[in-house]
XYZ file of C-alpha atoms in Angstrom:
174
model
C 96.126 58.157 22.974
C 96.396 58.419 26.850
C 95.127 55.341 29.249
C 91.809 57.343 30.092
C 90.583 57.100 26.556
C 91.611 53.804 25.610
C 88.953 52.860 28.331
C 85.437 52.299 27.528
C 82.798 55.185 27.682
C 80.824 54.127 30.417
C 84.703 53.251 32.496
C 85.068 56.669 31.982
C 81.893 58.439 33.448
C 82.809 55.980 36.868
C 86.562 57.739 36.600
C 85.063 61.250 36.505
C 82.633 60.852 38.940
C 84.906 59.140 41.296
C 87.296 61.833 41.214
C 84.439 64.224 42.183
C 83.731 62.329 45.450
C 87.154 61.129 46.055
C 88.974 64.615 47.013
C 91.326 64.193 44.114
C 91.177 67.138 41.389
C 89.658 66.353 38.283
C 91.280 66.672 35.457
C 93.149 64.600 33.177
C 96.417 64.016 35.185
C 93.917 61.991 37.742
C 92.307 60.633 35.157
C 95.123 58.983 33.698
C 96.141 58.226 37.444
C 93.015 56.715 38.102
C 92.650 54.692 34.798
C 95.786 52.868 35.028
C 94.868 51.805 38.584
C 91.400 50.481 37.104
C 93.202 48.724 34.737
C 95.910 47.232 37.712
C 92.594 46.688 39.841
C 91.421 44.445 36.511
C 94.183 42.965 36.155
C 94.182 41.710 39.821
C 90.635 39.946 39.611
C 91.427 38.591 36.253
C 94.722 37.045 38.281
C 92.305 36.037 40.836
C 90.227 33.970 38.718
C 92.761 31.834 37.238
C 94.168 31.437 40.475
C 92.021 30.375 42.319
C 89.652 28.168 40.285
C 87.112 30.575 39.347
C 85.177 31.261 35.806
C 84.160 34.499 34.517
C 80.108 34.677 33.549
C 77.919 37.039 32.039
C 74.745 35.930 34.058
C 74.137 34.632 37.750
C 70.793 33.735 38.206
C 69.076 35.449 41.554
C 67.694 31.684 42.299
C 71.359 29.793 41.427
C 72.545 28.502 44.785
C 76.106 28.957 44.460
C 78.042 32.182 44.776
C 79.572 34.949 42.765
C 82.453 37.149 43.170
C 81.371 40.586 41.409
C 83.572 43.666 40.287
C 81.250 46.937 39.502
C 82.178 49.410 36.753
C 83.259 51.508 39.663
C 85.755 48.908 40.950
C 84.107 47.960 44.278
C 83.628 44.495 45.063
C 80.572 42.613 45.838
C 81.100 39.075 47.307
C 77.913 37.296 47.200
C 78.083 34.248 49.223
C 75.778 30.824 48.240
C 72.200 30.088 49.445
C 72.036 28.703 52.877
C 67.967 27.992 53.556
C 66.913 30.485 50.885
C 69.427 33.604 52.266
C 72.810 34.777 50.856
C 75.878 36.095 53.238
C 76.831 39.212 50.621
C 79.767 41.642 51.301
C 80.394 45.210 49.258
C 83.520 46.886 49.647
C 83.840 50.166 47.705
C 87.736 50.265 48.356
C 88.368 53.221 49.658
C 88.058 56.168 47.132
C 85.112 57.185 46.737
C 83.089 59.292 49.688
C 79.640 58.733 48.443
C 79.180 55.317 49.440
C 80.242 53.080 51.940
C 83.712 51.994 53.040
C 82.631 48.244 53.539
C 78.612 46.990 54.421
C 78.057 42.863 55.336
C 74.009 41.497 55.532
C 74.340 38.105 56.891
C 71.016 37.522 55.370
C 70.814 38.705 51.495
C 68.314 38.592 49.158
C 69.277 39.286 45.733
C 65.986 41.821 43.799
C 67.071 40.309 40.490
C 69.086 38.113 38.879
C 73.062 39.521 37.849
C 74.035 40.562 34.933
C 77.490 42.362 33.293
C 76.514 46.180 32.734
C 73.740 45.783 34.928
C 73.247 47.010 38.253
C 73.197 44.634 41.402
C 70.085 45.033 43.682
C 69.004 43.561 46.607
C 65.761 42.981 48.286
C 67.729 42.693 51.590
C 71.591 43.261 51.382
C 74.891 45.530 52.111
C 73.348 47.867 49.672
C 70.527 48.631 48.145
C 71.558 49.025 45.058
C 76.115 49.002 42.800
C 77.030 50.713 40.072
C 76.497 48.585 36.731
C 78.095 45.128 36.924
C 81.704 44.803 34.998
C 82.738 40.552 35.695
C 80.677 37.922 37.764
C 83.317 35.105 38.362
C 81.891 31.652 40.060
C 83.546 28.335 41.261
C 84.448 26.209 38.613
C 83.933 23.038 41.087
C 81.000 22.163 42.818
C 81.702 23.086 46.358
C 80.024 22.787 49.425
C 78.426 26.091 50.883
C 80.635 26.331 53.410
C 83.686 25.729 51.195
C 82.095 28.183 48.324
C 81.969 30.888 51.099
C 85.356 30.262 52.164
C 86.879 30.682 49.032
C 84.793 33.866 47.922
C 85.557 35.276 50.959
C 89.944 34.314 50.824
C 89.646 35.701 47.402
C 87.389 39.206 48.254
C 90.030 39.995 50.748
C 92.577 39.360 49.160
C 91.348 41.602 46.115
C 90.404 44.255 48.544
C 94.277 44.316 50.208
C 95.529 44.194 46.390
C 92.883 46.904 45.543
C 94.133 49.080 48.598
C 97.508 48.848 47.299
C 96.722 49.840 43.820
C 94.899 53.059 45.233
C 97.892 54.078 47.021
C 99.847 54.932 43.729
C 96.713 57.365 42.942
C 96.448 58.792 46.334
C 99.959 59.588 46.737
């Protein structure tokens, strides 16, 4: 059984249509391509988590005032800093591949629609986007930070995924 179908369906239907709007030819060379970098890209949050004090959750509640780290389906990232007077700093990245949405997109002043939850879409009221791809992992600070401290470590560990993330999509571009 290759990589491709030892994924999930729903990891799959994000692989195809990625390869549609990526430039790469579908088919199931990129498919396996693009599966094992998911599964690198995976890897790399879950190795993210552990090191840097942060818990995986199913829920995040639109109203918590902490922050979450989120990683779509689609592997983009969506940092989602903590409540400061009601408003969120949030941050998507998308990572590169994909051509139908974009590159990177900061709001300084986010409002999540609804609250977070795995294989659900994130939506904002006011944010980067409007609207990811379903929700994969929501990882939070184990410790009770500060805000500013919460945002400083969401954001070390967001770019830090993104550069590893970068890397990983080399081996499929090339």
């Amino acid at each position: 059984m290759s990589t491709f179908e030892t994924l999930e369906p729903i990891i799959q239907d994000h692989i195809r249509q990625i390869a549609k709007t990526s430039g790469l030819q579908p088919g199931t060379e990129t498919y396996e391509m693009m599966a094992d970098a998911w599964l690198e890209k995976k890897a790399c949050f879950e190795e993210a988590l552990s090191g840097n004090d942060l818990e995986e959750v199913s829920f995040f509640g639109r109203a918590e005032a902490r922050g979450a780290l989120v990683l779509t389906y689609s592997g983009s990232l969506i940092n989602i800093g903590p409540q400061v007077e009601g408003l969120r700093r949030c941050e998507y990245t998308s990572i590169g591949m994909r051509t139908d949405v974009p590159a990177s997109a900061v709001e300084e002043a986010s409002i999540l629609e609804a609250d977070l939850e795995t294989d659900e879409p994130a939506r904002f009221e006011k944010g980067p986007i409007k609207s990811s791809s379903p929700v994969f992992k929501i990882a939070v600070a184990k410790a009770k930070l500060t805000a500013p401290e919460e945002e400083a470590l969401l954001t070390q560990v967001s770019q830090e995924l993104a550069e590893d993330f970068v890397e990983v999509n080399k081996t499929v571009i090339e």
